[in-house]
PDB file of C-alpha atoms in Angstrom:
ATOM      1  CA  UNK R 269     267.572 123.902 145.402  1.00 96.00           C
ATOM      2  CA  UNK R 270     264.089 123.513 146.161  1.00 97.00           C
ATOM      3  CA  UNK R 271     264.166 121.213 149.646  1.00 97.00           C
ATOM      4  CA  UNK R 272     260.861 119.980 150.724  1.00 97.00           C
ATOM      5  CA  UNK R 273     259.890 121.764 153.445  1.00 96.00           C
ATOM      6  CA  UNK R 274     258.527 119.398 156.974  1.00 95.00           C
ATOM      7  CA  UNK R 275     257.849 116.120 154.353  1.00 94.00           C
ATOM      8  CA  UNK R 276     254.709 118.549 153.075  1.00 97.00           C
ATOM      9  CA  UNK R 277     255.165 116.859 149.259  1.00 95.00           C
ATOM     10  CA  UNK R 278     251.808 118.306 147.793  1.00 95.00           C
ATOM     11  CA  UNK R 279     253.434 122.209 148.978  1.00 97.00           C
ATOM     12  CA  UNK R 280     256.673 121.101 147.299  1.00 97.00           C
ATOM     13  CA  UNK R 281     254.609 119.986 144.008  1.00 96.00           C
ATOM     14  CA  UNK R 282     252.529 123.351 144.214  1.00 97.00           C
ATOM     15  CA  UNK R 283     255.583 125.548 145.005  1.00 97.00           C
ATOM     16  CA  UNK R 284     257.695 123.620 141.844  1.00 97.00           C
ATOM     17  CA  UNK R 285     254.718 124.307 139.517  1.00 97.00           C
ATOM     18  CA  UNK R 286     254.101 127.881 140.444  1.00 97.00           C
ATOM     19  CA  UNK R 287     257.882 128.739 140.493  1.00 97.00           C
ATOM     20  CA  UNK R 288     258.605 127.209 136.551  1.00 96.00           C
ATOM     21  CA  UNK R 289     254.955 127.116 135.468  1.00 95.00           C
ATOM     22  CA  UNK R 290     255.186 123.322 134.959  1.00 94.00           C
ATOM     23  CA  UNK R 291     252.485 120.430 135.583  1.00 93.00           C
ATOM     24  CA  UNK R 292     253.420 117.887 137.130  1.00 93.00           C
ATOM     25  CA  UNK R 293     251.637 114.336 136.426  1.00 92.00           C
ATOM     26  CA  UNK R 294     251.673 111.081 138.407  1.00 89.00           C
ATOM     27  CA  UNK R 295     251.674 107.911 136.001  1.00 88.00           C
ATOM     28  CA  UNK R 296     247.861 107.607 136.826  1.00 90.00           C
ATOM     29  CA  UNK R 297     246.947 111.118 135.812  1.00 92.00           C
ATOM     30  CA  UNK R 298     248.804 110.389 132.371  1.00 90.00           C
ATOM     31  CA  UNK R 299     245.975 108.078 130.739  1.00 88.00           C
ATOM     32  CA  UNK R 300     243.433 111.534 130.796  1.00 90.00           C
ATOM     33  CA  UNK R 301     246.133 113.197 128.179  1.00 91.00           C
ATOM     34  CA  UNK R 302     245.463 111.321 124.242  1.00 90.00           C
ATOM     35  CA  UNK R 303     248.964 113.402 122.966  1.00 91.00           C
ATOM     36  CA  UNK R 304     252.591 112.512 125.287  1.00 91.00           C
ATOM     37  CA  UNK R 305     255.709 112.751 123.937  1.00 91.00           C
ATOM     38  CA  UNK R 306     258.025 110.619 125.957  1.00 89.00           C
ATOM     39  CA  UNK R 307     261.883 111.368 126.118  1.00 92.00           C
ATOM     40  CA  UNK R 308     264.827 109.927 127.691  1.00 94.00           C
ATOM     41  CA  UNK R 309     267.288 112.263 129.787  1.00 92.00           C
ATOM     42  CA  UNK R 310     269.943 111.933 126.867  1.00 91.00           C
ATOM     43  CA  UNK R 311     267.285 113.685 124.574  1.00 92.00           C
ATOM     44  CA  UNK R 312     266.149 116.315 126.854  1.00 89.00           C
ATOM     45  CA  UNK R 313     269.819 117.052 127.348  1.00 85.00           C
ATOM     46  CA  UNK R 314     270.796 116.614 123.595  1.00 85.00           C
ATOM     47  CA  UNK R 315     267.556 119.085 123.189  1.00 86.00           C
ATOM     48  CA  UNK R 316     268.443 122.509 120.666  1.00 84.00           C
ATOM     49  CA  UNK R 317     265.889 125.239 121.607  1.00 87.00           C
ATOM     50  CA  UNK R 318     264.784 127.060 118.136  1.00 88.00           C
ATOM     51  CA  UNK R 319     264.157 130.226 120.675  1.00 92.00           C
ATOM     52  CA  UNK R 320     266.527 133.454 119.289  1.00 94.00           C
ATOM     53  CA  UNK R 321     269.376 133.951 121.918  1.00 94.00           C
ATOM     54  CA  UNK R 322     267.952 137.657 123.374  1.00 96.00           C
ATOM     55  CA  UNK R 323     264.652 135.205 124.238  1.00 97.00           C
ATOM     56  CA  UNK R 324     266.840 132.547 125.266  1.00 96.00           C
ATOM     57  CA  UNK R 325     269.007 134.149 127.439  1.00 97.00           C
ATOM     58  CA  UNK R 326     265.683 136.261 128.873  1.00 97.00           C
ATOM     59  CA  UNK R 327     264.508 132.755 129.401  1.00 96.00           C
ATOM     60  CA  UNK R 328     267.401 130.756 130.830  1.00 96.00           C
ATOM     61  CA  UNK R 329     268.410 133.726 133.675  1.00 98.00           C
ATOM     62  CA  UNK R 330     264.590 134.327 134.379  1.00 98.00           C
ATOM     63  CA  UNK R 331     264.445 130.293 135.636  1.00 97.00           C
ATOM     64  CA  UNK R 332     268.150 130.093 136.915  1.00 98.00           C
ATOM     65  CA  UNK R 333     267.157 133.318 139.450  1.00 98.00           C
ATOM     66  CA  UNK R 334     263.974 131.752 140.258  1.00 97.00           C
ATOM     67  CA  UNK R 335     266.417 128.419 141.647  1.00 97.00           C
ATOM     68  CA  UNK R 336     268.505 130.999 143.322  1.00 97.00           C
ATOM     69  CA  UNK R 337     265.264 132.169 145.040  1.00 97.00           C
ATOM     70  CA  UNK R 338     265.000 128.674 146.642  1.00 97.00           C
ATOM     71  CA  UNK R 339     268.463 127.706 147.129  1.00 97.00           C
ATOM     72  CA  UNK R 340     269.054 125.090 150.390  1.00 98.00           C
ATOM     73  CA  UNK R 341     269.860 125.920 153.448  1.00 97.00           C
ATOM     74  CA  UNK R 342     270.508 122.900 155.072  1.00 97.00           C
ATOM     75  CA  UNK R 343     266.962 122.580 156.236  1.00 97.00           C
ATOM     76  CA  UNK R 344     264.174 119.756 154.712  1.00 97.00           C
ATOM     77  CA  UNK R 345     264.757 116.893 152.558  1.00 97.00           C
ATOM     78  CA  UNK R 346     265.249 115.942 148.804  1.00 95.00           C
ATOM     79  CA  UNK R 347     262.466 114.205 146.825  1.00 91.00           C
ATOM     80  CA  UNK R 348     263.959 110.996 147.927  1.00 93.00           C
ATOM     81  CA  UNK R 349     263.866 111.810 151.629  1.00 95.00           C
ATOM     82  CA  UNK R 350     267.510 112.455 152.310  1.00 96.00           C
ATOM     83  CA  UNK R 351     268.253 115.240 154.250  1.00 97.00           C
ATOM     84  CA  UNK R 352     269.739 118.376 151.883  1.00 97.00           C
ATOM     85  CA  UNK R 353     273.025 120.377 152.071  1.00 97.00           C
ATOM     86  CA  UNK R 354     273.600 124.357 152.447  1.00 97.00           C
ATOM     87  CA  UNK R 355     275.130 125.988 149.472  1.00 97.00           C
ATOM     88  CA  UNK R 356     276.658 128.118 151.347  1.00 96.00           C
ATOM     89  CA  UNK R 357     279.061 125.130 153.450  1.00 96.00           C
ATOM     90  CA  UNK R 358     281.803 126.102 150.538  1.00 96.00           C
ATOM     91  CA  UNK R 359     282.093 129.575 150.924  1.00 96.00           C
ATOM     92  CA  UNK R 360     281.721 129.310 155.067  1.00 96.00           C
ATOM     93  CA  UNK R 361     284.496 126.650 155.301  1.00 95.00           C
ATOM     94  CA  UNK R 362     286.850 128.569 153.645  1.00 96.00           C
ATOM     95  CA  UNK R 363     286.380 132.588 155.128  1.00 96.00           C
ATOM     96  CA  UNK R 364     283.324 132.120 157.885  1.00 93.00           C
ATOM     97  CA  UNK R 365     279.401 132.879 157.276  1.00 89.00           C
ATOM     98  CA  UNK R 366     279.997 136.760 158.517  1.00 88.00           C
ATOM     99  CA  UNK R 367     281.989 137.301 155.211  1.00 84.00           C
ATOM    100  CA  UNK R 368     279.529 135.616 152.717  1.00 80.00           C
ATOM    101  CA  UNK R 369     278.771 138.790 150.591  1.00 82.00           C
ATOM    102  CA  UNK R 370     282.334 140.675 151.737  1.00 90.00           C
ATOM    103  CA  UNK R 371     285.008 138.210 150.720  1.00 96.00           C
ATOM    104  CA  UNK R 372     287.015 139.158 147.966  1.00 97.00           C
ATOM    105  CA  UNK R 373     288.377 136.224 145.887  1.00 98.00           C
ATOM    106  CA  UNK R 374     288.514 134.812 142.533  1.00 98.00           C
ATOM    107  CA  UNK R 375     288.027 131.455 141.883  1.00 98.00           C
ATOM    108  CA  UNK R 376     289.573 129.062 138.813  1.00 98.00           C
ATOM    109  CA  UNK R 377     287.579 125.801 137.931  1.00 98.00           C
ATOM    110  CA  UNK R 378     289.900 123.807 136.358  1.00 95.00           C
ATOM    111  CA  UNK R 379     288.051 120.393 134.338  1.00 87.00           C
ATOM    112  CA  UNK R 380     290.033 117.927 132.422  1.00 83.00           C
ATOM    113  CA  UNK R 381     287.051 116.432 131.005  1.00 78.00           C
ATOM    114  CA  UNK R 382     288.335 112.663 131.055  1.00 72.00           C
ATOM    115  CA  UNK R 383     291.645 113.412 129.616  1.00 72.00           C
ATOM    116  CA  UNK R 384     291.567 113.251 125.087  1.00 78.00           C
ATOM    117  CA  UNK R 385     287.836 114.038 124.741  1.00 80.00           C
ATOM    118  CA  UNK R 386     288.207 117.506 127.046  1.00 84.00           C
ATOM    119  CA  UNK R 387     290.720 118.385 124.279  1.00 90.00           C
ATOM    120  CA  UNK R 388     288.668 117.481 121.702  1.00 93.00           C
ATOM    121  CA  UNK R 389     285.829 118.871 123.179  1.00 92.00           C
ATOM    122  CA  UNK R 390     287.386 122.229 124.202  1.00 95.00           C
ATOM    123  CA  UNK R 391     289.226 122.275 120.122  1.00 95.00           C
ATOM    124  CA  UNK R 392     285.635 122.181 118.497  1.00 94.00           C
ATOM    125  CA  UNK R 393     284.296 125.177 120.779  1.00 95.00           C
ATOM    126  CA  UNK R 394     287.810 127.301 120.056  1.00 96.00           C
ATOM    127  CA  UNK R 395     287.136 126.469 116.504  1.00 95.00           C
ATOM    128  CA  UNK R 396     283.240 128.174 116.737  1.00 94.00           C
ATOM    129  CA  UNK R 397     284.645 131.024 119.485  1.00 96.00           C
ATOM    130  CA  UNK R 398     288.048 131.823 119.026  1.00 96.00           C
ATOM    131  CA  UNK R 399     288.921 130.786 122.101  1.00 97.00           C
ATOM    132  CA  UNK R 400     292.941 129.173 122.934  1.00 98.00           C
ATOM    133  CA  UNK R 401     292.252 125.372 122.669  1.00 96.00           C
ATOM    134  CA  UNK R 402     294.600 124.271 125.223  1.00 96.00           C
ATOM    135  CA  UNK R 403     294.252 127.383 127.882  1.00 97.00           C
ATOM    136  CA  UNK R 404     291.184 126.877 129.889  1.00 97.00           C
ATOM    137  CA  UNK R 405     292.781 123.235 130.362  1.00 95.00           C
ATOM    138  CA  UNK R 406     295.722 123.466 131.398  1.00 96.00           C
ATOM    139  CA  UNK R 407     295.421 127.063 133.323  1.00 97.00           C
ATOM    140  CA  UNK R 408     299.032 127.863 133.476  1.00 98.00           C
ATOM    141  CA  UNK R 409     300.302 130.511 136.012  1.00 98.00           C
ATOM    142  CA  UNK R 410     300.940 132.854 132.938  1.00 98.00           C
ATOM    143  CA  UNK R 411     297.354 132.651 131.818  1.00 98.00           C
ATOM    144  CA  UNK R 412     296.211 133.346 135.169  1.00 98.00           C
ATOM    145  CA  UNK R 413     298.097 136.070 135.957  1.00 98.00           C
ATOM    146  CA  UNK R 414     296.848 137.883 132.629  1.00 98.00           C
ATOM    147  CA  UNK R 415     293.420 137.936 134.191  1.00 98.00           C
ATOM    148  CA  UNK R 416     294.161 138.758 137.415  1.00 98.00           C
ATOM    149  CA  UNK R 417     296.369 141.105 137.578  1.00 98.00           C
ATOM    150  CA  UNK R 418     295.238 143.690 135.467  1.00 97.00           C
ATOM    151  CA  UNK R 419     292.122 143.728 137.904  1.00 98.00           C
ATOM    152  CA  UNK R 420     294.019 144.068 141.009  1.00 98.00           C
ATOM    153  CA  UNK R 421     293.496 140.216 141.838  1.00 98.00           C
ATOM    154  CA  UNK R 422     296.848 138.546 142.750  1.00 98.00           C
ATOM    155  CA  UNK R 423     296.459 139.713 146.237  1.00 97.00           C
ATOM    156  CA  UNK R 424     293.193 138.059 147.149  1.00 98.00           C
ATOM    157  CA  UNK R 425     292.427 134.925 148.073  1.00 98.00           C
ATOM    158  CA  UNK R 426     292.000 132.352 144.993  1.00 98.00           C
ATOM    159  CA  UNK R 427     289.650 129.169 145.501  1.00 98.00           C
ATOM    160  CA  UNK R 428     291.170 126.528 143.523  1.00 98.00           C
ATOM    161  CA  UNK R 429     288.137 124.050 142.260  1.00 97.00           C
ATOM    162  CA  UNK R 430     288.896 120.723 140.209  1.00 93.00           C
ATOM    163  CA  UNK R 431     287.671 117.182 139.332  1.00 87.00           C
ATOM    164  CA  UNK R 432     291.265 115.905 140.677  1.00 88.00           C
ATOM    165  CA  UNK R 433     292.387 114.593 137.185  1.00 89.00           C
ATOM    166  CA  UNK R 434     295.101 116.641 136.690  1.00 93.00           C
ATOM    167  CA  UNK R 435     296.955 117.343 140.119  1.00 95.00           C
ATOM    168  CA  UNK R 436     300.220 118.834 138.001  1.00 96.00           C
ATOM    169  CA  UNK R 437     297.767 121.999 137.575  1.00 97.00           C
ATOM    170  CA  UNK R 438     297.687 122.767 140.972  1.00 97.00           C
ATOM    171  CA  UNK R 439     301.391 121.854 141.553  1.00 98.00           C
ATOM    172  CA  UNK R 440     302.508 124.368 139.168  1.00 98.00           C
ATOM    173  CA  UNK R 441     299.994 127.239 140.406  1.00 98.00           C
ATOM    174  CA  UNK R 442     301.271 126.443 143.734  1.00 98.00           C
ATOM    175  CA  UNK R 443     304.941 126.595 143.309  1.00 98.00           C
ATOM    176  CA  UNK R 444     304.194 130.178 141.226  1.00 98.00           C
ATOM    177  CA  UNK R 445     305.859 132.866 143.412  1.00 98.00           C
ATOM    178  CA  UNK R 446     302.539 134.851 143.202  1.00 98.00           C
ATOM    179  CA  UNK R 447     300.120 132.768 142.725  1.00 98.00           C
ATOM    180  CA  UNK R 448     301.133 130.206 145.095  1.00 98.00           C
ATOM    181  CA  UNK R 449     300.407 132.486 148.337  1.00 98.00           C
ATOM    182  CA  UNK R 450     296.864 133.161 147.265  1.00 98.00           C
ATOM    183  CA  UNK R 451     295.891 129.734 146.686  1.00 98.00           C
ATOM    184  CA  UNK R 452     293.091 128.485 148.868  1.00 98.00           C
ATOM    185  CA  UNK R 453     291.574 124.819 148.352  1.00 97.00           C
ATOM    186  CA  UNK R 454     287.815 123.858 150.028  1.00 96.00           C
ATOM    187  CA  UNK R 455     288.149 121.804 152.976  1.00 94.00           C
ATOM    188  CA  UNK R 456     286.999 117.952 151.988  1.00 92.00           C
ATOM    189  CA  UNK R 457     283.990 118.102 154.559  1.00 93.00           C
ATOM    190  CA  UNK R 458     282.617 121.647 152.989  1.00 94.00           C
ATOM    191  CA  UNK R 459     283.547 120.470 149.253  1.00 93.00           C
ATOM    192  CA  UNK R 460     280.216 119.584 147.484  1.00 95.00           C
ATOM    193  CA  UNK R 461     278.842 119.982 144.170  1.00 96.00           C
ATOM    194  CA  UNK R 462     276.206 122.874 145.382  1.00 97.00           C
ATOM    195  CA  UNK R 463     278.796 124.486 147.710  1.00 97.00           C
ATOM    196  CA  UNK R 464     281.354 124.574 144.562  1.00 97.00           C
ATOM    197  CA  UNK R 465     278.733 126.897 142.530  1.00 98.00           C
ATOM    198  CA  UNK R 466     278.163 128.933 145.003  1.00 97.00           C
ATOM    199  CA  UNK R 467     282.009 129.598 145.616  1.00 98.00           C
ATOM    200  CA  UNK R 468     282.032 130.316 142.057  1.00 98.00           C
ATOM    201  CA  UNK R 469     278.949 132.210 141.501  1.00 98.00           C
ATOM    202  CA  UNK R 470     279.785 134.477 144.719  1.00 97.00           C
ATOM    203  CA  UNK R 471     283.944 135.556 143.063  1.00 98.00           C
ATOM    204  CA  UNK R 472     284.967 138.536 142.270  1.00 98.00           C
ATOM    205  CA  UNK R 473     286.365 136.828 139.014  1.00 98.00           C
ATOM    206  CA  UNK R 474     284.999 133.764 137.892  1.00 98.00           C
ATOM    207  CA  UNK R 475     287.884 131.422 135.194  1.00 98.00           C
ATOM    208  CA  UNK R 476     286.683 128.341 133.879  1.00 97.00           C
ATOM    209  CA  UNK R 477     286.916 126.246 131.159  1.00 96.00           C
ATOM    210  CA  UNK R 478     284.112 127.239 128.138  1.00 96.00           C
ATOM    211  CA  UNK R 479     283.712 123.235 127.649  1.00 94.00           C
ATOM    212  CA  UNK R 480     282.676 122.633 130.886  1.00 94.00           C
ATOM    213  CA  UNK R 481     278.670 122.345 131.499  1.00 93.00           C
ATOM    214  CA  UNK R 482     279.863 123.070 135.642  1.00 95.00           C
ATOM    215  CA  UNK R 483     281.584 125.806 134.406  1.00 97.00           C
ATOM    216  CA  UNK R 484     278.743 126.862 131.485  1.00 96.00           C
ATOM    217  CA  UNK R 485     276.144 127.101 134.642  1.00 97.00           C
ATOM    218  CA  UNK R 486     278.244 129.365 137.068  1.00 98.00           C
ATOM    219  CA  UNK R 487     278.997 131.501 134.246  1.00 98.00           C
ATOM    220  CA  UNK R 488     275.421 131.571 133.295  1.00 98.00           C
ATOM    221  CA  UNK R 489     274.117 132.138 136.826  1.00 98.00           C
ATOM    222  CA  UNK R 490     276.636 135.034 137.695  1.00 98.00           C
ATOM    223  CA  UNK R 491     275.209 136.535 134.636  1.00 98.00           C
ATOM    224  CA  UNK R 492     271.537 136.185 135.581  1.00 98.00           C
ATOM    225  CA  UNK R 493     271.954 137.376 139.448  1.00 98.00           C
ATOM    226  CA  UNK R 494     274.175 140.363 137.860  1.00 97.00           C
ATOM    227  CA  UNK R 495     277.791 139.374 138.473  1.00 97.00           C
ATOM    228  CA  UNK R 496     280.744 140.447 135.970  1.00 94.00           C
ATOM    229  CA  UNK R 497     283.902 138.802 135.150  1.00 97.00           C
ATOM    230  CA  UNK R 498     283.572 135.794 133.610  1.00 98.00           C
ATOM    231  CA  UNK R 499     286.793 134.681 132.015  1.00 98.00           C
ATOM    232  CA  UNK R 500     286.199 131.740 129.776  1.00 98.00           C
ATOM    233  CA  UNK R 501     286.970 132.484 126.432  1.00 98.00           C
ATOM    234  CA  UNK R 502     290.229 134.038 126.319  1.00 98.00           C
ATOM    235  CA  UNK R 503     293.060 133.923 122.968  1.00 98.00           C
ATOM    236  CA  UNK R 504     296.061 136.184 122.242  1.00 98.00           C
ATOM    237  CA  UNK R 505     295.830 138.475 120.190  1.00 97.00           C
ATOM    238  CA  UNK R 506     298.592 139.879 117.940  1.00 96.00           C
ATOM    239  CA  UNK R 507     300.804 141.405 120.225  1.00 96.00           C
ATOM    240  CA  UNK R 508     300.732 137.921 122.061  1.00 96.00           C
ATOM    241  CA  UNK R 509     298.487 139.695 124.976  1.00 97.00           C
ATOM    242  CA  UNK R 510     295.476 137.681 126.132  1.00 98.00           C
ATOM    243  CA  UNK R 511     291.928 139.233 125.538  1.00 97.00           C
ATOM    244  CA  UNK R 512     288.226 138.151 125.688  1.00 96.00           C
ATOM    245  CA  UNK R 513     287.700 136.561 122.291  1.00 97.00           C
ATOM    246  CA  UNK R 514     283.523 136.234 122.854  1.00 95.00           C
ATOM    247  CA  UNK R 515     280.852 138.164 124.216  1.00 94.00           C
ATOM    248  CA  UNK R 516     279.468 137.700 127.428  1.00 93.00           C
ATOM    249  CA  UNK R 517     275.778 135.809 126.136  1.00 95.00           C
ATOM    250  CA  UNK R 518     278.459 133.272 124.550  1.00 95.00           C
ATOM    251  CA  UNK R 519     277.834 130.660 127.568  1.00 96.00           C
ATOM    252  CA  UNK R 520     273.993 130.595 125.801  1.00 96.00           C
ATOM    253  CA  UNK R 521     274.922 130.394 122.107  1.00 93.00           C
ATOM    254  CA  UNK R 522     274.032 126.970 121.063  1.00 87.00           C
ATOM    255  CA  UNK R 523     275.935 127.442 117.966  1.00 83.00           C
ATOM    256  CA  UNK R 524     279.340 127.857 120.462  1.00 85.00           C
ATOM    257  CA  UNK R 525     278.276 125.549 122.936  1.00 89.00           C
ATOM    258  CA  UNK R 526     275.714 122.896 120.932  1.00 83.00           C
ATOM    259  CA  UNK R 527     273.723 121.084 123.994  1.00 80.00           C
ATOM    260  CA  UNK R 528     276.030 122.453 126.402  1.00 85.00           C
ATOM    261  CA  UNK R 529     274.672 126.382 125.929  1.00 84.00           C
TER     262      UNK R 529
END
């Protein structure tokens, strides 16, 4: 987001400060302020807003719309001078730039979150939600096909994004006898971190894993630019059928998602 447009730095410092009403200080212009509060990235991360979650939400989709307003293109440069990518190389690799807003397609992000701590990670956010603690992990053709197929799905393309520690997930979608078909992977020179969320942000049906910040932020942007279909935090219920165990907002609650939300 946000390329700097012909090297013009002091429009790219304007444009940033208008769009998130932030100031933004040089190290010189910090000796005219008596009161700074420094903080490392971990703490600004770690950081718990004490904002209720209707002005939360209102906040977090008002600034997540306002990146989408300035999403790359391809054109301009970074803030380090390196020439930018277009979010859109994901979605045109795999079905052409003429079917950007036509495509229909779901799309399963599937993070193993370095192996015992995803577990762990994903067991402490079913405990607060609800949610299946092994499910969003190890997406299993059954679990798939329970979201898909009720909402006429299976016979559209499905994008198949992962962090390539797992490669048995894919095997087993793949050898499904109707999943398998549908299964579409991003070719390696149009797979890229801002290509991947807009692939995701763009489906028809959107399943990720609830303790995943990638997947937290598609989630949270399909929400803000008006998308449905999230499908994160899914249980059975008592007649063993899986259901939507947490409201939409859920990928905001800090007291689901801690630092994550």
């Amino acid at each position: 987001w946000m390329a700097v447009q012909e090297n013009d730095m002091d429009g790219w410092k304007q444009h940033m400060e208008n769009t998130f009403c932030v100031k933004m200080l040089s190290r010189d212009e910090l000796s005219t302020y008596a009161n700074i509060i420094h903080m490392e990235t971990r703490e600004l991360f770690m950081y718990k807003t004490r904002q209720s979650l209707p002005d939360y939400v209102e906040f977090q989709t008002y600034h997540i719309r306002n990146l989408f307003r300035n999403y790359n293109t391809g054109v301009g440069v970074d803030i380090r001078h390196r020439n930018v990518n277009d979010m859109c190389t994901g979605i045109n690799g795999l079905f052409g730039p003429d079917k950007q807003s036509s495509q229909i397609y779901s799309v399963i992000h599937s993070r193993n979150l370095e192996g015992y701590a995803g577990h762990e990670l994903l067991g402490r956010v079913a405990k607060n939600s609800g949610c299946d603690p092994e499910a969003a992990l190890n997406m299993e053709p059954e679990y798939i096909k329970a979201i898909l197929e009720p909402i006429g799905m299976l016979n559209h393309p499905i994008v198949f994004l992962t962090d390539h520690q797992r490669p048995e997930i894919l095997e087993r979608l793949l050898a499904d006898k109707d999943i398998g078909p549908m299964i579409h992977l991003v070719p390696n020179e149009a797979s890229w971190v801002g290509g991947d969320i807009t692939l995701g942000i763009m489906a028809n049906a959107f399943i990720g894993n609830p303790a995943s910040t990638f997947s937290g932020f598609i989630a949270k942007s399909r929400l803000a630019l008006g998308f449905e279909g999230n499908y994160l935090f899914r249980a059975k219920n008592e007649n063993g059928e899986w259901e939507e165990v947490c409201e939409k907002r859920c990928v905001f609650w800090k007291r689901m998602l801690w630092n994550m939300a």
